[in-house]
mmCIF file of C-alpha atoms in Angstrom:
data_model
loop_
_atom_site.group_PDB
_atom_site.id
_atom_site.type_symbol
_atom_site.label_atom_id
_atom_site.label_comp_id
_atom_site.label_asym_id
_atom_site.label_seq_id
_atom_site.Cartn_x
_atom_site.Cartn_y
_atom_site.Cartn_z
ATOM 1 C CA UNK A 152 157.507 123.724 101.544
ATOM 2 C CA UNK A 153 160.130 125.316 104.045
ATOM 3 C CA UNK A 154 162.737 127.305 101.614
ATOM 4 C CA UNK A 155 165.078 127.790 104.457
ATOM 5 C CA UNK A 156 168.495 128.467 103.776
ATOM 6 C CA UNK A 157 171.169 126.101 105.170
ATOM 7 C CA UNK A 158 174.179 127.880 104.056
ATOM 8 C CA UNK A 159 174.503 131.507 102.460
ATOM 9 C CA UNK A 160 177.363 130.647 100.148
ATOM 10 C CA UNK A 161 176.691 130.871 96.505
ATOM 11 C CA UNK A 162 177.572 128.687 94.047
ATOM 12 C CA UNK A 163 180.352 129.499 92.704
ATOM 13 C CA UNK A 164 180.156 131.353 89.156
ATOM 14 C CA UNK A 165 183.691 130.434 87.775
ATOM 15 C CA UNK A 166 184.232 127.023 88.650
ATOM 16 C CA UNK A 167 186.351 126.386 85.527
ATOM 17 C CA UNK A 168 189.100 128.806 86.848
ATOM 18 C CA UNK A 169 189.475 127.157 90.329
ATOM 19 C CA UNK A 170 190.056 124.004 88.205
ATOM 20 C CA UNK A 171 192.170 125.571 86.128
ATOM 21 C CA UNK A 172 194.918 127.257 89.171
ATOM 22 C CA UNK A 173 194.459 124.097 90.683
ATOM 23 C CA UNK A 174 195.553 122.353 87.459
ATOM 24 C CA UNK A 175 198.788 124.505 86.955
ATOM 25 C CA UNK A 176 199.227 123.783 90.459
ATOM 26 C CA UNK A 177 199.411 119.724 89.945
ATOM 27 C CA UNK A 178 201.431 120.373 87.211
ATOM 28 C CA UNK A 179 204.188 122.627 88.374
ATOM 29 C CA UNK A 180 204.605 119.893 91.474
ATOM 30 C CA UNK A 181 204.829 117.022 89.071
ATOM 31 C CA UNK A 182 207.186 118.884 87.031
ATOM 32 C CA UNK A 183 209.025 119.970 89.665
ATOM 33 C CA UNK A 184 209.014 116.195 91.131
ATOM 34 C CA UNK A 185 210.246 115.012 87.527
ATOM 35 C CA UNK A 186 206.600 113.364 86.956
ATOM 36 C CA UNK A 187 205.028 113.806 83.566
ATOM 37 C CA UNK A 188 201.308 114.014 84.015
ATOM 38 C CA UNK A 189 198.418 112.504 81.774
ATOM 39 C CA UNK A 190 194.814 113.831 82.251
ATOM 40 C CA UNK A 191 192.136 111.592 80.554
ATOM 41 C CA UNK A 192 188.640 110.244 81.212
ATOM 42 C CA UNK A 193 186.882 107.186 80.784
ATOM 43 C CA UNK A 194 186.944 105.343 77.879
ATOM 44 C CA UNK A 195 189.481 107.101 76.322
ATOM 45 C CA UNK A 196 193.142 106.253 75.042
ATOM 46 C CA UNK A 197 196.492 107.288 77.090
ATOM 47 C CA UNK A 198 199.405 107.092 75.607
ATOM 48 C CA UNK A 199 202.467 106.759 78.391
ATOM 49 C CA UNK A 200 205.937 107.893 77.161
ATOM 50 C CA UNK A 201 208.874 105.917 78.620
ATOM 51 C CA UNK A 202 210.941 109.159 76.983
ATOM 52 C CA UNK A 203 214.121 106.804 75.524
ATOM 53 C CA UNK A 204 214.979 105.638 72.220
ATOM 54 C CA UNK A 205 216.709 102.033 70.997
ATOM 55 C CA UNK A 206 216.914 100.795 67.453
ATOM 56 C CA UNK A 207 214.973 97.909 66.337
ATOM 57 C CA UNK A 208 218.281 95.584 67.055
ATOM 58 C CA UNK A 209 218.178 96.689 70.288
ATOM 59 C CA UNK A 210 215.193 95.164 71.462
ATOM 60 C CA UNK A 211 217.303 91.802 71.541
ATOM 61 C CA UNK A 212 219.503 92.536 74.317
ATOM 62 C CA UNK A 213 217.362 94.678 76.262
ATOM 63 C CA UNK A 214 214.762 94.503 79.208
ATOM 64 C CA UNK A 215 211.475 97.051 79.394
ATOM 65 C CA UNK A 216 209.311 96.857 82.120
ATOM 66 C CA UNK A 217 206.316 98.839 82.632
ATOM 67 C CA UNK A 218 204.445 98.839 85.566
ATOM 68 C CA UNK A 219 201.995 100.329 87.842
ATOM 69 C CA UNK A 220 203.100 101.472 91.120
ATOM 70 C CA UNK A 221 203.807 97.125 92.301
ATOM 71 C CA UNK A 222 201.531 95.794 89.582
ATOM 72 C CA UNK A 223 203.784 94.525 86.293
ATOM 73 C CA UNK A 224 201.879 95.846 83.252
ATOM 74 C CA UNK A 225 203.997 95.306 80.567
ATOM 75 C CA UNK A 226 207.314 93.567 79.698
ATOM 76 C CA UNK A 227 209.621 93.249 76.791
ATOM 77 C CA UNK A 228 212.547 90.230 76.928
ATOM 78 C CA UNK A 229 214.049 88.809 74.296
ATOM 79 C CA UNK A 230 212.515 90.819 72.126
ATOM 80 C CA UNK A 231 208.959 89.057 72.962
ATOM 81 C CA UNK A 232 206.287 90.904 74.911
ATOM 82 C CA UNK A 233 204.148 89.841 77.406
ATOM 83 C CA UNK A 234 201.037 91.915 79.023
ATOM 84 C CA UNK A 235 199.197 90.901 82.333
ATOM 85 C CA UNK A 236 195.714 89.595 82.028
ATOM 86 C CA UNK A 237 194.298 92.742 83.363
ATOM 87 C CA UNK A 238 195.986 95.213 80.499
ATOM 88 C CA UNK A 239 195.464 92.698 78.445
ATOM 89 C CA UNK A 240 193.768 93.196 74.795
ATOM 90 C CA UNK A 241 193.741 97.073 75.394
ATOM 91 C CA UNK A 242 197.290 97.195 76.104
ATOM 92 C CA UNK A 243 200.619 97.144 73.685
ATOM 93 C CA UNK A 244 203.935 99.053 72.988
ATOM 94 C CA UNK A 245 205.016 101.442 70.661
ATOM 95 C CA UNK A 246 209.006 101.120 70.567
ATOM 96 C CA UNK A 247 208.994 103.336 67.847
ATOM 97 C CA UNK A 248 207.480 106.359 69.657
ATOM 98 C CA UNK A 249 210.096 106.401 72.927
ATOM 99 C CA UNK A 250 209.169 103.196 74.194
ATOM 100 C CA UNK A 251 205.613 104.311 75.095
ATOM 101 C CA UNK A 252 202.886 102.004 76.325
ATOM 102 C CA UNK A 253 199.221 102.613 74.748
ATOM 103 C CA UNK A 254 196.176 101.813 76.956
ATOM 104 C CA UNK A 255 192.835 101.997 75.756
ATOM 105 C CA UNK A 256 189.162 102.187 76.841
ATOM 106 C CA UNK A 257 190.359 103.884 80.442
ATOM 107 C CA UNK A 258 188.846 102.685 83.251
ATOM 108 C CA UNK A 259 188.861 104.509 86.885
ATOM 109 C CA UNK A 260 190.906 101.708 87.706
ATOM 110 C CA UNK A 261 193.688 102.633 86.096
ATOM 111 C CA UNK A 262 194.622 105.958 87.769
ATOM 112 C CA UNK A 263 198.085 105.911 88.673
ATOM 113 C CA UNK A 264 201.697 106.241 88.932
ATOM 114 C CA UNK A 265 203.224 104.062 86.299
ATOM 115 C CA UNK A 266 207.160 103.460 85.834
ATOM 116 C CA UNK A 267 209.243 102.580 82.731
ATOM 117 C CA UNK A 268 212.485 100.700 83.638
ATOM 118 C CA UNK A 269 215.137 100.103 80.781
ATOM 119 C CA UNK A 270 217.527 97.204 81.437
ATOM 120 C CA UNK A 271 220.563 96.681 79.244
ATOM 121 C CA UNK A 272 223.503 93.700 79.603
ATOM 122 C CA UNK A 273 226.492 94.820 81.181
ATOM 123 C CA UNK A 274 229.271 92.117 82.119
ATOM 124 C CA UNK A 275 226.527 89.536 81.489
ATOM 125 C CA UNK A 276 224.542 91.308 83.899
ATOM 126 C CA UNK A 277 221.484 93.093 83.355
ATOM 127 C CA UNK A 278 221.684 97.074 84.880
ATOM 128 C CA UNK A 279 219.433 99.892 84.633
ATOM 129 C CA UNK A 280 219.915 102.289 82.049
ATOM 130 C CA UNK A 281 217.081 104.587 82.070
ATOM 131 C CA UNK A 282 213.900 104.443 84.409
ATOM 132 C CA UNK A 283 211.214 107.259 84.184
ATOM 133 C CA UNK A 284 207.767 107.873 85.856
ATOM 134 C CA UNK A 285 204.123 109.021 84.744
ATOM 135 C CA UNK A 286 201.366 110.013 86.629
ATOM 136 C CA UNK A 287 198.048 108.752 84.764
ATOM 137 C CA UNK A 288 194.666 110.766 86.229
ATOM 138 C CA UNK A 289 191.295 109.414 84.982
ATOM 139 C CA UNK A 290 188.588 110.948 85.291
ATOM 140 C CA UNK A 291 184.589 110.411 84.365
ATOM 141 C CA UNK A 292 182.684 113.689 83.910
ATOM 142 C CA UNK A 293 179.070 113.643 84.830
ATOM 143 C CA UNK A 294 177.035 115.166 81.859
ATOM 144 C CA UNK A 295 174.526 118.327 82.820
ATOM 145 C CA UNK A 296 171.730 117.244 84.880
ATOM 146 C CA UNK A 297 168.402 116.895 83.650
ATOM 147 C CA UNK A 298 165.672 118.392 85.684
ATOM 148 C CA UNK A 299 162.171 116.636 85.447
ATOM 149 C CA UNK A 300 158.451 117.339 86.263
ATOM 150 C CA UNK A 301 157.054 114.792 88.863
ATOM 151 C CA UNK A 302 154.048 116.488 89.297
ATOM 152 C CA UNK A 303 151.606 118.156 92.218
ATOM 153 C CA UNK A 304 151.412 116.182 95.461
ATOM 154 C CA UNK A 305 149.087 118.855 96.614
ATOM 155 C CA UNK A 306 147.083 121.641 95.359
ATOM 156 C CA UNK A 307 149.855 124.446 94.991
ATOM 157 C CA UNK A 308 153.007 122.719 95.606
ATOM 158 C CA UNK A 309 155.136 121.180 92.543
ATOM 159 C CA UNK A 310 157.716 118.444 92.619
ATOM 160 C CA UNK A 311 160.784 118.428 90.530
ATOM 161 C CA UNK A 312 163.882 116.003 90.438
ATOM 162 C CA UNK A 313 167.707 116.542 89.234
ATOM 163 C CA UNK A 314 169.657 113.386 87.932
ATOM 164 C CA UNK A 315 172.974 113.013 86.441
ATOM 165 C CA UNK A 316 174.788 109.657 86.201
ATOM 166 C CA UNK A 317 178.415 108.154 84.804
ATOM 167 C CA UNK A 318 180.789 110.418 86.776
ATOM 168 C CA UNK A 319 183.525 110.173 89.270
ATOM 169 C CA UNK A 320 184.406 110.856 91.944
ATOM 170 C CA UNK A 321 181.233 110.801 94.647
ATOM 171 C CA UNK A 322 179.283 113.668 93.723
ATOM 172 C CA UNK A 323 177.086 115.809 95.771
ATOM 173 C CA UNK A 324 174.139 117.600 94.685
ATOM 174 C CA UNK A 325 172.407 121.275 95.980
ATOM 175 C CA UNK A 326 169.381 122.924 94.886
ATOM 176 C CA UNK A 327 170.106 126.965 94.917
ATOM 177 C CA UNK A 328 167.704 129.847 94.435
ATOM 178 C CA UNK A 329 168.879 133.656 94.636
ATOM 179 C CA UNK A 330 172.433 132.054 96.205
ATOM 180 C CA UNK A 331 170.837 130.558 98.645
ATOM 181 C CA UNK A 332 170.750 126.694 99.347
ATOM 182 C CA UNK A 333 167.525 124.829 99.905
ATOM 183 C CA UNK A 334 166.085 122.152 101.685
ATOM 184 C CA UNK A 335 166.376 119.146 99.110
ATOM 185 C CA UNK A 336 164.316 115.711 99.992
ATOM 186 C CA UNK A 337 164.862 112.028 98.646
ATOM 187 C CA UNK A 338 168.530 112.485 97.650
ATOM 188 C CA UNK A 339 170.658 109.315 96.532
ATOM 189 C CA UNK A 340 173.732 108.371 95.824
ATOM 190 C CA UNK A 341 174.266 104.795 93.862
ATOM 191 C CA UNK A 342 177.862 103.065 92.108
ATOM 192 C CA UNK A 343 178.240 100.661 89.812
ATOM 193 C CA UNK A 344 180.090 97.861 91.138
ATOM 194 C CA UNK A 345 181.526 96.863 88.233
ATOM 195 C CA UNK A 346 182.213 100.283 86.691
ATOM 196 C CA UNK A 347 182.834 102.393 89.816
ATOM 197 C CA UNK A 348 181.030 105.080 87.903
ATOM 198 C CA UNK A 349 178.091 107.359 90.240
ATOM 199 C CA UNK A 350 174.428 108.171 89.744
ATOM 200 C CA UNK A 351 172.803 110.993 92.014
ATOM 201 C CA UNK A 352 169.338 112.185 92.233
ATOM 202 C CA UNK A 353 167.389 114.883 93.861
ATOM 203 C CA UNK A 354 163.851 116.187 94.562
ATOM 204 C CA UNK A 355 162.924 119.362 95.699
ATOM 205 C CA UNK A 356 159.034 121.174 96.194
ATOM 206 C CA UNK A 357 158.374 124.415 95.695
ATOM 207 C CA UNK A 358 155.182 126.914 95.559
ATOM 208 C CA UNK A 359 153.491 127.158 91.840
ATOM 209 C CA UNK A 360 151.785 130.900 93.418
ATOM 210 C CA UNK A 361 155.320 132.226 92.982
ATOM 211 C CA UNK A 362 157.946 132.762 90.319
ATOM 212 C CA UNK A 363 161.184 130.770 90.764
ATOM 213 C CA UNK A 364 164.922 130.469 89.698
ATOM 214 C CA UNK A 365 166.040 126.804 90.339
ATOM 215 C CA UNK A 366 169.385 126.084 89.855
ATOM 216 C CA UNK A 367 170.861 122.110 90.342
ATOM 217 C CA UNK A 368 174.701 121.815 91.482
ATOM 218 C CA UNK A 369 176.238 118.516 91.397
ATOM 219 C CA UNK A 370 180.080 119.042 92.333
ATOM 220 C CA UNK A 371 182.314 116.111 91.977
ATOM 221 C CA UNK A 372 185.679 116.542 93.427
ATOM 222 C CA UNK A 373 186.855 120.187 92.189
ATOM 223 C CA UNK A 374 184.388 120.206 88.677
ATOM 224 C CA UNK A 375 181.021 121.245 89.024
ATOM 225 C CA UNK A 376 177.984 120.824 86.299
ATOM 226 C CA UNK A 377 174.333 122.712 86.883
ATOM 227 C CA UNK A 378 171.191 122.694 85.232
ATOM 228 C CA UNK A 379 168.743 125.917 85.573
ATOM 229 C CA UNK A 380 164.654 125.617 86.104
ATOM 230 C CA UNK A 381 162.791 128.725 85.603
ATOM 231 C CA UNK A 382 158.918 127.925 86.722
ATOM 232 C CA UNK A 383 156.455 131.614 85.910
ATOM 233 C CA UNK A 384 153.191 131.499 88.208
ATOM 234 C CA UNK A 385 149.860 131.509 85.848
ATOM 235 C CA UNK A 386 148.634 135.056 85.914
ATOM 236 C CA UNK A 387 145.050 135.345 83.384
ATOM 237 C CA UNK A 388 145.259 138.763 81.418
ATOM 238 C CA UNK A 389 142.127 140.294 80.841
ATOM 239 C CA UNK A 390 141.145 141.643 77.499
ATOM 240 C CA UNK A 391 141.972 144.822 76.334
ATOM 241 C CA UNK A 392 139.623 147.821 75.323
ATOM 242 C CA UNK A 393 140.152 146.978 72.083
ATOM 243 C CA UNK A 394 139.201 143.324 72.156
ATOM 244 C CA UNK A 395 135.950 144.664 73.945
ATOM 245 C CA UNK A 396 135.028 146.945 71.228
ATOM 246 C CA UNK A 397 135.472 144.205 68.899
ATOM 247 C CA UNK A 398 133.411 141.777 71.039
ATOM 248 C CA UNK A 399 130.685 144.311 71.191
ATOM 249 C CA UNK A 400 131.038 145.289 67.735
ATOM 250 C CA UNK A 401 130.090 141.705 66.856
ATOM 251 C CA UNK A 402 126.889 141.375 69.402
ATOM 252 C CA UNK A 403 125.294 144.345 67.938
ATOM 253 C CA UNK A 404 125.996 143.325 64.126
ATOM 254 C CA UNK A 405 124.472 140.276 64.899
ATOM 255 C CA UNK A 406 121.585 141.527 66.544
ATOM 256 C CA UNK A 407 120.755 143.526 63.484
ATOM 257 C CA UNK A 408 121.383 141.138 61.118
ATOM 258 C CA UNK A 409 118.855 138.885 63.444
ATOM 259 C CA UNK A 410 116.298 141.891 63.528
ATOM 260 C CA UNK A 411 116.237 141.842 59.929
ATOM 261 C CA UNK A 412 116.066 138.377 58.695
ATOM 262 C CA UNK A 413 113.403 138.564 61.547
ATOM 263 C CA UNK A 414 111.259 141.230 59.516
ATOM 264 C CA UNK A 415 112.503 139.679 56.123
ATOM 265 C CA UNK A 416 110.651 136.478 56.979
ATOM 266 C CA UNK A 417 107.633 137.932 58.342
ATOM 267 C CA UNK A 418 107.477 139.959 54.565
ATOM 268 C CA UNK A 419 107.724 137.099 52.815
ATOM 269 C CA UNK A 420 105.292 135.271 55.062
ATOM 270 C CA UNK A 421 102.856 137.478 55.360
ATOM 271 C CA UNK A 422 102.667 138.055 51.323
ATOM 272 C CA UNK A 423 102.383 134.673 50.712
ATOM 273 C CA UNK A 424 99.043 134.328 52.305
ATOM 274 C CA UNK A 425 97.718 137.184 50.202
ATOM 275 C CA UNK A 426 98.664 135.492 47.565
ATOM 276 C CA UNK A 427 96.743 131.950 48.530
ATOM 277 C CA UNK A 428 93.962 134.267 49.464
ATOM 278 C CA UNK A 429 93.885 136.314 46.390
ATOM 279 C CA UNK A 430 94.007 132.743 44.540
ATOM 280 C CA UNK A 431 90.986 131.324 46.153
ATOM 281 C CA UNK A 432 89.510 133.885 45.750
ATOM 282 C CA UNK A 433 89.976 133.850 41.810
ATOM 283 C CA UNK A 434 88.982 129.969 41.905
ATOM 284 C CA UNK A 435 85.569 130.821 43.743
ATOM 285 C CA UNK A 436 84.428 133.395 41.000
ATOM 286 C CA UNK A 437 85.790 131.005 38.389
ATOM 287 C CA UNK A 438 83.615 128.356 39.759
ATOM 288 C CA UNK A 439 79.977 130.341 40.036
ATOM 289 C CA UNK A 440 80.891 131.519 36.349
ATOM 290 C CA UNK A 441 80.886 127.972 35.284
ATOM 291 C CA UNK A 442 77.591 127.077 37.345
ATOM 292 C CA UNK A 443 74.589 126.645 34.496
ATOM 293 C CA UNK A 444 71.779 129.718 34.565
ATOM 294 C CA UNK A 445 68.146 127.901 35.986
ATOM 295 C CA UNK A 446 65.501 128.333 33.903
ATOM 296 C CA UNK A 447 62.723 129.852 36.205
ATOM 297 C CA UNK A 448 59.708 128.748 33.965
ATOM 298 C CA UNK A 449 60.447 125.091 34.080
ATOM 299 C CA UNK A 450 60.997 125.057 37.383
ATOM 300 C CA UNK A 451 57.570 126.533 38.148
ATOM 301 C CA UNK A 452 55.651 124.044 35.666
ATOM 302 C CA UNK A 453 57.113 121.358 37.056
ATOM 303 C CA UNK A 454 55.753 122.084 40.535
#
């Protein structure tokens, strides 16, 4: 595999406090621009102050709109409120916290400018009294990557692949080693229609004769996440003088105790045939003791 680096800029090691001057940034222009903003991700619940108070009796002769930049999201007449099919069932007001709208299970979708406009009768005319603007930002963090073992396609080359998935924005992923960027292969990019949210993947082949430092960026917009793979080349130790004395130690008791159970049996053996000897040798004599004596003079008369 060709390690070649494309670019010589590291990664960078504080990401959080880019995000962070950049945040302060956003928010001294929205303050400065009169804009409150509201920084949530996915899933979660924003709650959208339209900063003005009325009493309960109020609610009679008044008109609240809310609504996102032309898009009506919620309106209050006659005391009755109404919320457009696309807010609707995760949407509803609070008049007793400032008029604020509650919106729940985010989606990407609803990143925005939205606008509260209080209308109140005046000469039997309805006039704005109070109008006020928030600046909703959702966003869908990708969790750390996982980094997983695809095996050898040849003899000393590994394969390894990086995935993350559920974030936004459109994320782009870089292998680094020793701040260098690599050659990647078999990188893609998917979204969810229906969610909007990203999955990214990434392979990368490297040498298993040498040690290596992998680190996996994905950066999505100005947030980064990483994952680290450390891979150690197989060296085999050899044994130390002490494990060879011990190994040795163990051949020569063994041959000894071989050597002797050796002459131990061959003892043993060897008296046991004396003994069968020495025992027929006992049965013979016992047997010509028992034979009868033959009388000589009978033998001779009988010839």
């Amino acid at each position: 595999m060709d390690n070649t680096a494309k670019w010589r800029t590291p990664p960078l090691k504080h990401p959080y406090l880019k995000v962070s001057q950049l945040l302060v940034l956003a928010s001294l222009f929205y303050f400065c621009s009169g804009i409150i903003q509201v920084n949530k991700t996915v899933k979660e619940v924003a709650v959208l102050s339209c900063d003005y108070n009325i009493s309960t009796a109020e609610l009679m002769k008044v008109r609240i709109y809310w609504q996102k930049d032309d898009e009506v999201v919620l309106a209050v007449t006659s005391g009755q409120t109404k919320v457009w099919s696309k807010y609707e069932n995760r949407t509803f007001a609070d008049f007793t916290n400032n008029l604020s709208i509650v919106i729940m299970a985010l989606r990407l979708s609803d990143n925005g400018k939205y606008t509260c406009i209080v209308q109140k009768t005046e000469k039997r005319s309805y006039k704005v009294k109070h109008m006020t603007s928030v600046m909703l930002l959702v966003r869908a963090d990708f969790p750390v990557p996982s980094i997983t073992d695809l095996g050898n396609p040849s003899h000393d080359i590994k394969r390894i692949m990086c995935s993350t998935s559920g974030g936004f924005p459109k994320p782009h992923l870089s292998w680094w080693e020793n701040e260098e960027e690599l050659n990647a292969a078999n990188t893609t990019v998917s979204q969810d229609p229906d969610t909007e949210l990203y999955t990214i993947s990434s392979e990368l082949d490297f040498n298993v004769t040498n040690n290596h430092s992998f680190v996996c960026l994905v950066k999505y917009g100005d947030l980064t996440v990483s994952q680290i793979f450390n891979w150690q080349k197989f060296e085999p130790h050899p044994p130390n003088n002490q494990q060879q004395l011990w190994v040795i130690l163990i051949l020569v008791v063994s041959g000894v105790i071989a050597v002797i159970t050796a002459i131990t049996g061959g003892c043993l053996a060897h008296r046991s045939v004396a003994r069968w000897r020495q025992r027929n040798r006992n049965e013979e004599d016992m047997d010509l003791e028992k034979m009868s004596p033959i009388n000589i003079g009978s033998a001779q008369a009988s010839v």
